[in-house]
Amino acid sequence: MEIQGKMIQILPEQRGESARGQWVRGSFVIETDGEYPRKVFFTAFGEDRSNMIKAIPVGTMVNVTFSVESREYPEGSGRWYTDARCIRVQPAAAPGEMPAPATGYAWAGNAPQAAAPAAPAAQPFAAAPAADALQNDDDLPF
């Protein structure tokens, strides 16, 4: 799923260790536009996603790709909670502007600027071969 809104808060990163090793969780809140704006809290697991969140300044309009999952905790208790997990967050493109890169890891505000490779020189248009050249009988099977 995807949603657009303004980044209004980036919460402190959380770190820990589980049986599977080290983990990092970033979280942030956006506010949607419209007649009835809504605030939505997202979590993002992993160092790369946490860095992706920290790279976007508060106040920026963003597109968030996410998944939603509900769980019962403790199991059998009848108490449920819903988690909106961020897959990718990137600055939203303004009207008439190019969209941010699809990876969501770098954008114009924090991407290192590299020189664009030089385009090859334009080649002149070659004239079509003469009709008698096309009638050439050669050894090709086609």
mmCIF file of N, CA and C in Angstrom:
data_model
loop_
_atom_site.group_PDB
_atom_site.id
_atom_site.type_symbol
_atom_site.label_atom_id
_atom_site.label_comp_id
_atom_site.label_asym_id
_atom_site.label_seq_id
_atom_site.Cartn_x
_atom_site.Cartn_y
_atom_site.Cartn_z
ATOM 1 N N MET A 1 0.840 -1.169 0.000
ATOM 2 C CA MET A 1 0.000 0.000 0.000
ATOM 3 C C MET A 1 0.886 1.234 0.000
ATOM 4 N N GLU A 2 0.284 2.341 -0.422
ATOM 5 C CA GLU A 2 1.023 3.592 -0.459
ATOM 6 C C GLU A 2 0.174 4.722 0.102
ATOM 7 N N ILE A 3 0.833 5.674 0.749
ATOM 8 C CA ILE A 3 0.147 6.835 1.313
ATOM 9 C C ILE A 3 1.089 8.028 1.192
ATOM 10 N N GLN A 4 0.509 9.209 1.068
ATOM 11 C CA GLN A 4 1.300 10.435 0.990
ATOM 12 C C GLN A 4 0.934 11.344 2.149
ATOM 13 N N GLY A 5 1.924 12.016 2.694
ATOM 14 C CA GLY A 5 1.690 12.948 3.787
ATOM 15 C C GLY A 5 2.946 13.719 4.119
ATOM 16 N N LYS A 6 2.845 14.580 5.126
ATOM 17 C CA LYS A 6 3.981 15.394 5.558
ATOM 18 C C LYS A 6 4.647 14.721 6.754
ATOM 19 N N MET A 7 5.971 14.577 6.685
ATOM 20 C CA MET A 7 6.748 14.020 7.796
ATOM 21 C C MET A 7 6.656 15.008 8.950
ATOM 22 N N ILE A 8 6.028 14.586 10.063
ATOM 23 C CA ILE A 8 5.878 15.522 11.191
ATOM 24 C C ILE A 8 6.752 15.152 12.388
ATOM 25 N N GLN A 9 7.211 13.907 12.462
ATOM 26 C CA GLN A 9 8.073 13.530 13.590
ATOM 27 C C GLN A 9 8.886 12.288 13.234
ATOM 28 N N ILE A 10 10.156 12.300 13.619
ATOM 29 C CA ILE A 10 11.024 11.122 13.508
ATOM 30 C C ILE A 10 11.415 10.763 14.930
ATOM 31 N N LEU A 11 11.050 9.571 15.352
ATOM 32 C CA LEU A 11 11.315 9.139 16.725
ATOM 33 C C LEU A 11 12.728 8.567 16.840
ATOM 34 N N PRO A 12 13.285 8.528 18.049
ATOM 35 C CA PRO A 12 14.631 7.981 18.233
ATOM 36 C C PRO A 12 14.705 6.515 17.780
ATOM 37 N N GLU A 13 15.827 6.189 17.195
ATOM 38 C CA GLU A 13 16.088 4.817 16.746
ATOM 39 C C GLU A 13 16.189 3.893 17.948
ATOM 40 N N GLN A 14 15.677 2.679 17.814
ATOM 41 C CA GLN A 14 15.795 1.685 18.879
ATOM 42 C C GLN A 14 16.676 0.545 18.392
ATOM 43 N N ARG A 15 17.542 0.065 19.258
ATOM 44 C CA ARG A 15 18.445 -1.040 18.927
ATOM 45 C C ARG A 15 18.322 -2.122 19.982
ATOM 46 N N GLY A 16 18.606 -3.336 19.573
ATOM 47 C CA GLY A 16 18.548 -4.433 20.516
ATOM 48 C C GLY A 16 19.184 -5.678 19.933
ATOM 49 N N GLU A 17 19.088 -6.760 20.698
ATOM 50 C CA GLU A 17 19.655 -8.031 20.251
ATOM 51 C C GLU A 17 18.637 -9.123 20.541
ATOM 52 N N SER A 18 18.458 -9.992 19.560
ATOM 53 C CA SER A 18 17.557 -11.132 19.721
ATOM 54 C C SER A 18 18.346 -12.405 19.456
ATOM 55 N N ALA A 19 17.674 -13.517 19.450
ATOM 56 C CA ALA A 19 18.337 -14.794 19.164
ATOM 57 C C ALA A 19 18.934 -14.802 17.760
ATOM 58 N N ARG A 20 18.380 -13.980 16.862
ATOM 59 C CA ARG A 20 18.873 -13.920 15.477
ATOM 60 C C ARG A 20 19.954 -12.865 15.285
ATOM 61 N N GLY A 21 20.296 -12.134 16.325
ATOM 62 C CA GLY A 21 21.359 -11.125 16.218
ATOM 63 C C GLY A 21 20.861 -9.717 16.492
ATOM 64 N N GLN A 22 21.669 -8.742 16.084
ATOM 65 C CA GLN A 22 21.370 -7.328 16.304
ATOM 66 C C GLN A 22 20.189 -6.888 15.444
ATOM 67 N N TRP A 23 19.367 -5.956 15.971
ATOM 68 C CA TRP A 23 18.293 -5.371 15.187
ATOM 69 C C TRP A 23 18.226 -3.873 15.438
ATOM 70 N N VAL A 24 17.669 -3.167 14.456
ATOM 71 C CA VAL A 24 17.484 -1.711 14.528
ATOM 72 C C VAL A 24 16.071 -1.418 14.054
ATOM 73 N N ARG A 25 15.382 -0.531 14.776
ATOM 74 C CA ARG A 25 14.030 -0.140 14.367
ATOM 75 C C ARG A 25 13.934 1.376 14.392
ATOM 76 N N GLY A 26 13.542 1.925 13.255
ATOM 77 C CA GLY A 26 13.270 3.347 13.160
ATOM 78 C C GLY A 26 11.764 3.545 13.118
ATOM 79 N N SER A 27 11.288 4.708 13.504
ATOM 80 C CA SER A 27 9.861 4.986 13.448
ATOM 81 C C SER A 27 9.640 6.468 13.193
ATOM 82 N N PHE A 28 8.495 6.768 12.580
ATOM 83 C CA PHE A 28 8.176 8.144 12.242
ATOM 84 C C PHE A 28 6.668 8.295 12.110
ATOM 85 N N VAL A 29 6.224 9.566 12.070
ATOM 86 C CA VAL A 29 4.804 9.883 11.958
ATOM 87 C C VAL A 29 4.626 10.838 10.788
ATOM 88 N N ILE A 30 3.602 10.567 9.958
ATOM 89 C CA ILE A 30 3.245 11.503 8.894
ATOM 90 C C ILE A 30 1.818 11.987 9.146
ATOM 91 N N GLU A 31 1.474 13.121 8.533
ATOM 92 C CA GLU A 31 0.111 13.622 8.587
ATOM 93 C C GLU A 31 -0.384 13.750 7.154
ATOM 94 N N THR A 32 -1.536 13.136 6.865
ATOM 95 C CA THR A 32 -2.090 13.152 5.518
ATOM 96 C C THR A 32 -2.756 14.497 5.244
ATOM 97 N N ASP A 33 -2.942 14.798 3.954
ATOM 98 C CA ASP A 33 -3.668 15.991 3.530
ATOM 99 C C ASP A 33 -5.138 15.665 3.416
ATOM 100 N N GLY A 34 -5.913 16.658 3.106
ATOM 101 C CA GLY A 34 -7.323 16.425 2.851
ATOM 102 C C GLY A 34 -8.204 17.137 3.851
ATOM 103 N N GLU A 35 -9.502 16.921 3.698
ATOM 104 C CA GLU A 35 -10.480 17.568 4.562
ATOM 105 C C GLU A 35 -10.341 17.093 6.005
ATOM 106 N N TYR A 36 -10.027 15.813 6.187
ATOM 107 C CA TYR A 36 -9.856 15.229 7.522
ATOM 108 C C TYR A 36 -8.460 14.619 7.632
ATOM 109 N N PRO A 37 -7.430 15.450 7.928
ATOM 110 C CA PRO A 37 -6.064 14.921 8.012
ATOM 111 C C PRO A 37 -5.942 13.863 9.110
ATOM 112 N N ARG A 38 -5.145 12.856 8.845
ATOM 113 C CA ARG A 38 -4.898 11.779 9.807
ATOM 114 C C ARG A 38 -3.399 11.678 10.070
ATOM 115 N N LYS A 39 -3.059 11.342 11.292
ATOM 116 C CA LYS A 39 -1.666 11.063 11.643
ATOM 117 C C LYS A 39 -1.493 9.555 11.607
ATOM 118 N N VAL A 40 -0.380 9.106 10.981
ATOM 119 C CA VAL A 40 -0.110 7.674 10.852
ATOM 120 C C VAL A 40 1.309 7.404 11.341
ATOM 121 N N PHE A 41 1.435 6.432 12.250
ATOM 122 C CA PHE A 41 2.718 6.027 12.834
ATOM 123 C C PHE A 41 3.240 4.803 12.076
ATOM 124 N N PHE A 42 4.510 4.845 11.651
ATOM 125 C CA PHE A 42 5.130 3.742 10.925
ATOM 126 C C PHE A 42 6.374 3.264 11.654
ATOM 127 N N THR A 43 6.658 1.977 11.544
ATOM 128 C CA THR A 43 7.924 1.415 12.021
ATOM 129 C C THR A 43 8.675 0.876 10.812
ATOM 130 N N ALA A 44 9.988 0.839 10.913
ATOM 131 C CA ALA A 44 10.829 0.326 9.833
ATOM 132 C C ALA A 44 11.995 -0.431 10.458
ATOM 133 N N PHE A 45 12.124 -1.709 10.117
ATOM 134 C CA PHE A 45 13.196 -2.531 10.667
ATOM 135 C C PHE A 45 14.371 -2.582 9.712
ATOM 136 N N GLY A 46 15.560 -2.536 10.271
ATOM 137 C CA GLY A 46 16.794 -2.663 9.507
ATOM 138 C C GLY A 46 17.554 -1.353 9.447
ATOM 139 N N GLU A 47 18.862 -1.475 9.401
ATOM 140 C CA GLU A 47 19.753 -0.316 9.354
ATOM 141 C C GLU A 47 19.488 0.536 8.116
ATOM 142 N N ASP A 48 19.294 -0.089 6.958
ATOM 143 C CA ASP A 48 19.087 0.665 5.722
ATOM 144 C C ASP A 48 17.791 1.464 5.758
ATOM 145 N N ARG A 49 16.727 0.886 6.252
ATOM 146 C CA ARG A 49 15.454 1.614 6.328
ATOM 147 C C ARG A 49 15.504 2.708 7.390
ATOM 148 N N SER A 50 16.184 2.452 8.480
ATOM 149 C CA SER A 50 16.321 3.469 9.523
ATOM 150 C C SER A 50 17.098 4.675 8.984
ATOM 151 N N ASN A 51 18.149 4.420 8.229
ATOM 152 C CA ASN A 51 18.924 5.506 7.612
ATOM 153 C C ASN A 51 18.083 6.256 6.582
ATOM 154 N N MET A 52 17.234 5.533 5.866
ATOM 155 C CA MET A 52 16.354 6.127 4.870
ATOM 156 C C MET A 52 15.438 7.158 5.547
ATOM 157 N N ILE A 53 14.929 6.818 6.721
ATOM 158 C CA ILE A 53 14.042 7.722 7.464
ATOM 159 C C ILE A 53 14.813 8.957 7.926
ATOM 160 N N LYS A 54 15.996 8.750 8.499
ATOM 161 C CA LYS A 54 16.774 9.864 9.044
ATOM 162 C C LYS A 54 17.223 10.843 7.966
ATOM 163 N N ALA A 55 17.264 10.406 6.700
ATOM 164 C CA ALA A 55 17.737 11.255 5.609
ATOM 165 C C ALA A 55 16.691 12.268 5.156
ATOM 166 N N ILE A 56 15.446 12.116 5.592
ATOM 167 C CA ILE A 56 14.373 13.009 5.146
ATOM 168 C C ILE A 56 14.046 14.000 6.261
ATOM 169 N N PRO A 57 14.123 15.292 5.970
ATOM 170 C CA PRO A 57 13.849 16.285 7.009
ATOM 171 C C PRO A 57 12.371 16.352 7.389
ATOM 172 N N VAL A 58 12.112 16.676 8.641
ATOM 173 C CA VAL A 58 10.745 16.886 9.121
ATOM 174 C C VAL A 58 10.155 18.050 8.324
ATOM 175 N N GLY A 59 8.886 17.920 7.946
ATOM 176 C CA GLY A 59 8.215 18.951 7.160
ATOM 177 C C GLY A 59 8.158 18.630 5.678
ATOM 178 N N THR A 60 8.884 17.603 5.236
ATOM 179 C CA THR A 60 8.910 17.206 3.829
ATOM 180 C C THR A 60 7.685 16.361 3.498
ATOM 181 N N MET A 61 7.081 16.600 2.343
ATOM 182 C CA MET A 61 6.013 15.733 1.847
ATOM 183 C C MET A 61 6.662 14.439 1.367
ATOM 184 N N VAL A 62 6.116 13.298 1.795
ATOM 185 C CA VAL A 62 6.716 12.004 1.473
ATOM 186 C C VAL A 62 5.666 11.030 0.952
ATOM 187 N N ASN A 63 6.131 10.061 0.181
ATOM 188 C CA ASN A 63 5.340 8.896 -0.209
ATOM 189 C C ASN A 63 5.869 7.732 0.610
ATOM 190 N N VAL A 64 4.978 7.004 1.253
ATOM 191 C CA VAL A 64 5.377 5.856 2.078
ATOM 192 C C VAL A 64 4.740 4.605 1.500
ATOM 193 N N THR A 65 5.570 3.617 1.188
ATOM 194 C CA THR A 65 5.087 2.295 0.799
ATOM 195 C C THR A 65 5.164 1.448 2.051
ATOM 196 N N PHE A 66 4.061 0.753 2.387
ATOM 197 C CA PHE A 66 4.028 0.043 3.655
ATOM 198 C C PHE A 66 3.136 -1.188 3.574
ATOM 199 N N SER A 67 3.244 -2.027 4.597
ATOM 200 C CA SER A 67 2.357 -3.172 4.755
ATOM 201 C C SER A 67 1.717 -3.068 6.137
ATOM 202 N N VAL A 68 0.532 -3.625 6.263
ATOM 203 C CA VAL A 68 -0.207 -3.562 7.528
ATOM 204 C C VAL A 68 -0.412 -4.985 8.023
ATOM 205 N N GLU A 69 -0.179 -5.179 9.315
ATOM 206 C CA GLU A 69 -0.385 -6.489 9.916
ATOM 207 C C GLU A 69 -0.960 -6.312 11.309
ATOM 208 N N SER A 70 -1.932 -7.146 11.658
ATOM 209 C CA SER A 70 -2.511 -7.135 13.004
ATOM 210 C C SER A 70 -2.127 -8.414 13.723
ATOM 211 N N ARG A 71 -1.873 -8.294 15.031
ATOM 212 C CA ARG A 71 -1.490 -9.456 15.845
ATOM 213 C C ARG A 71 -2.258 -9.436 17.154
ATOM 214 N N GLU A 72 -2.483 -10.622 17.686
ATOM 215 C CA GLU A 72 -3.111 -10.753 18.987
ATOM 216 C C GLU A 72 -1.997 -10.937 20.011
ATOM 217 N N TYR A 73 -2.011 -10.111 21.082
ATOM 218 C CA TYR A 73 -0.969 -10.223 22.095
ATOM 219 C C TYR A 73 -1.564 -9.959 23.467
ATOM 220 N N PRO A 74 -1.287 -10.771 24.437
ATOM 221 C CA PRO A 74 -0.741 -12.118 24.274
ATOM 222 C C PRO A 74 -1.749 -13.012 23.561
ATOM 223 N N GLU A 75 -1.217 -14.018 22.921
ATOM 224 C CA GLU A 75 -2.037 -14.910 22.116
ATOM 225 C C GLU A 75 -3.200 -15.471 22.935
ATOM 226 N N GLY A 76 -4.389 -15.426 22.370
ATOM 227 C CA GLY A 76 -5.576 -15.932 23.047
ATOM 228 C C GLY A 76 -6.240 -14.930 23.973
ATOM 229 N N SER A 77 -5.687 -13.718 24.072
ATOM 230 C CA SER A 77 -6.217 -12.724 25.012
ATOM 231 C C SER A 77 -7.394 -11.934 24.450
ATOM 232 N N GLY A 78 -7.536 -11.940 23.122
ATOM 233 C CA GLY A 78 -8.569 -11.124 22.499
ATOM 234 C C GLY A 78 -8.155 -9.676 22.337
ATOM 235 N N ARG A 79 -6.905 -9.350 22.668
ATOM 236 C CA ARG A 79 -6.379 -7.990 22.511
ATOM 237 C C ARG A 79 -5.519 -7.952 21.250
ATOM 238 N N TRP A 80 -5.834 -7.051 20.347
ATOM 239 C CA TRP A 80 -5.138 -6.960 19.070
ATOM 240 C C TRP A 80 -4.485 -5.598 18.910
ATOM 241 N N TYR A 81 -3.391 -5.576 18.162
ATOM 242 C CA TYR A 81 -2.789 -4.308 17.779
ATOM 243 C C TYR A 81 -2.401 -4.401 16.306
ATOM 244 N N THR A 82 -2.312 -3.257 15.662
ATOM 245 C CA THR A 82 -1.998 -3.187 14.232
ATOM 246 C C THR A 82 -0.686 -2.438 14.047
ATOM 247 N N ASP A 83 0.147 -2.970 13.180
ATOM 248 C CA ASP A 83 1.455 -2.400 12.898
ATOM 249 C C ASP A 83 1.506 -1.998 11.425
ATOM 250 N N ALA A 84 1.814 -0.716 11.146
ATOM 251 C CA ALA A 84 2.041 -0.239 9.777
ATOM 252 C C ALA A 84 3.548 -0.225 9.583
ATOM 253 N N ARG A 85 4.059 -1.177 8.808
ATOM 254 C CA ARG A 85 5.490 -1.343 8.620
ATOM 255 C C ARG A 85 5.962 -0.711 7.326
ATOM 256 N N CYS A 86 6.860 0.249 7.436
ATOM 257 C CA CYS A 86 7.389 0.980 6.286
ATOM 258 C C CYS A 86 8.310 0.081 5.462
ATOM 259 N N ILE A 87 8.062 0.039 4.168
ATOM 260 C CA ILE A 87 8.940 -0.678 3.243
ATOM 261 C C ILE A 87 9.885 0.322 2.585
ATOM 262 N N ARG A 88 9.327 1.495 2.211
ATOM 263 C CA ARG A 88 10.132 2.536 1.561
ATOM 264 C C ARG A 88 9.478 3.883 1.847
ATOM 265 N N VAL A 89 10.297 4.900 2.052
ATOM 266 C CA VAL A 89 9.811 6.271 2.205
ATOM 267 C C VAL A 89 10.702 7.156 1.360
ATOM 268 N N GLN A 90 10.072 8.048 0.595
ATOM 269 C CA GLN A 90 10.836 8.950 -0.260
ATOM 270 C C GLN A 90 10.082 10.267 -0.404
ATOM 271 N N PRO A 91 10.806 11.352 -0.655
ATOM 272 C CA PRO A 91 10.145 12.636 -0.826
ATOM 273 C C PRO A 91 9.161 12.573 -1.995
ATOM 274 N N ALA A 92 8.004 13.216 -1.835
ATOM 275 C CA ALA A 92 6.996 13.259 -2.896
ATOM 276 C C ALA A 92 7.414 14.293 -3.930
ATOM 277 N N ALA A 93 7.110 14.016 -5.171
ATOM 278 C CA ALA A 93 7.421 14.947 -6.247
ATOM 279 C C ALA A 93 6.365 16.042 -6.294
ATOM 280 N N ALA A 94 6.816 17.285 -6.439
ATOM 281 C CA ALA A 94 5.887 18.408 -6.604
ATOM 282 C C ALA A 94 5.346 18.363 -8.033
ATOM 283 N N PRO A 95 4.204 18.966 -8.305
ATOM 284 C CA PRO A 95 3.671 18.973 -9.669
ATOM 285 C C PRO A 95 4.698 19.514 -10.649
ATOM 286 N N GLY A 96 4.923 18.786 -11.735
ATOM 287 C CA GLY A 96 5.893 19.185 -12.753
ATOM 288 C C GLY A 96 7.325 18.821 -12.418
ATOM 289 N N GLU A 97 7.541 18.118 -11.326
ATOM 290 C CA GLU A 97 8.885 17.745 -10.879
ATOM 291 C C GLU A 97 9.079 16.251 -11.081
ATOM 292 N N MET A 98 10.308 15.845 -11.293
ATOM 293 C CA MET A 98 10.611 14.418 -11.447
ATOM 294 C C MET A 98 10.438 13.735 -10.096
ATOM 295 N N PRO A 99 9.876 12.495 -10.062
ATOM 296 C CA PRO A 99 9.737 11.788 -8.788
ATOM 297 C C PRO A 99 11.090 11.399 -8.221
ATOM 298 N N ALA A 100 11.116 11.144 -6.924
ATOM 299 C CA ALA A 100 12.347 10.721 -6.250
ATOM 300 C C ALA A 100 12.750 9.348 -6.755
ATOM 301 N N PRO A 101 14.019 8.948 -6.576
ATOM 302 C CA PRO A 101 14.458 7.639 -7.032
ATOM 303 C C PRO A 101 13.619 6.514 -6.427
ATOM 304 N N ALA A 102 13.424 5.449 -7.185
ATOM 305 C CA ALA A 102 12.577 4.338 -6.750
ATOM 306 C C ALA A 102 13.150 3.610 -5.545
ATOM 307 N N THR A 103 14.456 3.660 -5.337
ATOM 308 C CA THR A 103 15.044 2.930 -4.229
ATOM 309 C C THR A 103 14.668 3.519 -2.881
ATOM 310 N N GLY A 104 14.438 4.833 -2.846
ATOM 311 C CA GLY A 104 14.096 5.484 -1.594
ATOM 312 C C GLY A 104 15.302 5.717 -0.696
ATOM 313 N N TYR A 105 16.496 5.286 -1.109
ATOM 314 C CA TYR A 105 17.667 5.418 -0.262
ATOM 315 C C TYR A 105 18.380 6.743 -0.452
ATOM 316 N N ALA A 106 18.242 7.340 -1.605
ATOM 317 C CA ALA A 106 18.911 8.606 -1.851
ATOM 318 C C ALA A 106 17.959 9.524 -2.590
ATOM 319 N N TRP A 107 18.039 10.794 -2.322
ATOM 320 C CA TRP A 107 17.231 11.763 -3.050
ATOM 321 C C TRP A 107 18.063 12.998 -3.218
ATOM 322 N N ALA A 108 17.583 13.944 -3.966
ATOM 323 C CA ALA A 108 18.374 15.114 -4.335
ATOM 324 C C ALA A 108 18.933 15.845 -3.125
ATOM 325 N N GLY A 109 18.252 15.787 -1.983
ATOM 326 C CA GLY A 109 18.704 16.506 -0.803
ATOM 327 C C GLY A 109 19.895 15.883 -0.113
ATOM 328 N N ASN A 110 20.148 14.574 -0.334
ATOM 329 C CA ASN A 110 21.256 13.952 0.387
ATOM 330 C C ASN A 110 22.128 13.066 -0.499
ATOM 331 N N ALA A 111 21.838 13.003 -1.790
ATOM 332 C CA ALA A 111 22.606 12.129 -2.680
ATOM 333 C C ALA A 111 23.916 12.799 -3.066
ATOM 334 N N PRO A 112 25.007 12.026 -3.092
ATOM 335 C CA PRO A 112 26.259 12.606 -3.565
ATOM 336 C C PRO A 112 26.115 12.938 -5.047
ATOM 337 N N GLN A 113 26.624 14.075 -5.444
ATOM 338 C CA GLN A 113 26.500 14.506 -6.831
ATOM 339 C C GLN A 113 27.681 13.972 -7.625
ATOM 340 N N ALA A 114 27.378 13.219 -8.658
ATOM 341 C CA ALA A 114 28.418 12.668 -9.532
ATOM 342 C C ALA A 114 28.251 13.299 -10.907
ATOM 343 N N ALA A 115 29.342 13.463 -11.597
ATOM 344 C CA ALA A 115 29.286 14.020 -12.937
ATOM 345 C C ALA A 115 28.620 13.018 -13.870
ATOM 346 N N ALA A 116 27.749 13.513 -14.716
ATOM 347 C CA ALA A 116 27.069 12.646 -15.680
ATOM 348 C C ALA A 116 28.054 12.262 -16.773
ATOM 349 N N PRO A 117 27.992 11.000 -17.261
ATOM 350 C CA PRO A 117 28.909 10.600 -18.325
ATOM 351 C C PRO A 117 28.606 11.396 -19.593
ATOM 352 N N ALA A 118 29.641 11.703 -20.346
ATOM 353 C CA ALA A 118 29.478 12.463 -21.581
ATOM 354 C C ALA A 118 28.742 11.606 -22.603
ATOM 355 N N ALA A 119 27.834 12.229 -23.318
ATOM 356 C CA ALA A 119 27.090 11.513 -24.355
ATOM 357 C C ALA A 119 27.988 11.338 -25.571
ATOM 358 N N PRO A 120 27.874 10.209 -26.266
ATOM 359 C CA PRO A 120 28.696 10.018 -27.460
ATOM 360 C C PRO A 120 28.291 11.023 -28.539
ATOM 361 N N ALA A 121 29.248 11.379 -29.362
ATOM 362 C CA ALA A 121 28.980 12.321 -30.439
ATOM 363 C C ALA A 121 27.983 11.719 -31.410
ATOM 364 N N ALA A 122 27.108 12.552 -31.947
ATOM 365 C CA ALA A 122 26.099 12.075 -32.889
ATOM 366 C C ALA A 122 26.777 11.605 -34.171
ATOM 367 N N GLN A 123 26.343 10.469 -34.669
ATOM 368 C CA GLN A 123 26.882 9.916 -35.915
ATOM 369 C C GLN A 123 26.027 10.391 -37.083
ATOM 370 N N PRO A 124 26.646 10.710 -38.210
ATOM 371 C CA PRO A 124 25.844 11.123 -39.362
ATOM 372 C C PRO A 124 25.014 9.937 -39.866
ATOM 373 N N PHE A 125 23.873 10.243 -40.452
ATOM 374 C CA PHE A 125 22.980 9.215 -40.980
ATOM 375 C C PHE A 125 23.604 8.607 -42.217
ATOM 376 N N ALA A 126 23.705 7.287 -42.243
ATOM 377 C CA ALA A 126 24.296 6.602 -43.400
ATOM 378 C C ALA A 126 23.240 6.445 -44.477
ATOM 379 N N ALA A 127 23.636 6.650 -45.697
ATOM 380 C CA ALA A 127 22.706 6.507 -46.832
ATOM 381 C C ALA A 127 22.398 5.027 -47.025
ATOM 382 N N ALA A 128 21.198 4.733 -47.526
ATOM 383 C CA ALA A 128 20.793 3.350 -47.791
ATOM 384 C C ALA A 128 21.642 2.777 -48.924
ATOM 385 N N PRO A 129 21.931 1.481 -48.881
ATOM 386 C CA PRO A 129 22.730 0.886 -49.956
ATOM 387 C C PRO A 129 21.963 0.930 -51.279
ATOM 388 N N ALA A 130 22.714 0.977 -52.337
ATOM 389 C CA ALA A 130 22.106 1.009 -53.672
ATOM 390 C C ALA A 130 21.358 -0.296 -53.926
ATOM 391 N N ALA A 131 20.371 -0.274 -54.783
ATOM 392 C CA ALA A 131 19.536 -1.433 -55.072
ATOM 393 C C ALA A 131 20.360 -2.608 -55.587
ATOM 394 N N ASP A 132 21.361 -2.337 -56.434
ATOM 395 C CA ASP A 132 22.171 -3.433 -56.973
ATOM 396 C C ASP A 132 23.021 -4.082 -55.883
ATOM 397 N N ALA A 133 23.348 -3.352 -54.838
ATOM 398 C CA ALA A 133 24.123 -3.916 -53.726
ATOM 399 C C ALA A 133 23.273 -4.916 -52.953
ATOM 400 N N LEU A 134 21.944 -4.691 -52.922
ATOM 401 C CA LEU A 134 21.057 -5.603 -52.210
ATOM 402 C C LEU A 134 20.839 -6.891 -52.991
ATOM 403 N N GLN A 135 21.066 -6.870 -54.290
ATOM 404 C CA GLN A 135 20.874 -8.042 -55.141
ATOM 405 C C GLN A 135 22.098 -8.953 -55.120
ATOM 406 N N ASN A 136 23.074 -8.584 -54.328
ATOM 407 C CA ASN A 136 24.317 -9.339 -54.237
ATOM 408 C C ASN A 136 24.036 -10.795 -53.888
ATOM 409 N N ASP A 137 24.639 -11.709 -54.599
ATOM 410 C CA ASP A 137 24.459 -13.119 -54.337
ATOM 411 C C ASP A 137 25.619 -13.570 -53.436
ATOM 412 N N ASP A 138 25.322 -13.897 -52.172
ATOM 413 C CA ASP A 138 26.386 -14.324 -51.290
ATOM 414 C C ASP A 138 26.053 -15.712 -50.726
ATOM 415 N N ASP A 139 26.882 -16.215 -49.874
ATOM 416 C CA ASP A 139 26.754 -17.564 -49.361
ATOM 417 C C ASP A 139 25.849 -17.680 -48.116
ATOM 418 N N LEU A 140 25.226 -16.590 -47.707
ATOM 419 C CA LEU A 140 24.412 -16.638 -46.492
ATOM 420 C C LEU A 140 23.110 -17.410 -46.750
ATOM 421 N N PRO A 141 22.671 -18.245 -45.816
ATOM 422 C CA PRO A 141 21.465 -19.053 -46.016
ATOM 423 C C PRO A 141 20.164 -18.251 -45.894
ATOM 424 N N PHE A 142 20.206 -17.009 -45.621
ATOM 425 C CA PHE A 142 18.983 -16.218 -45.483
ATOM 426 C C PHE A 142 19.019 -14.969 -46.284
#
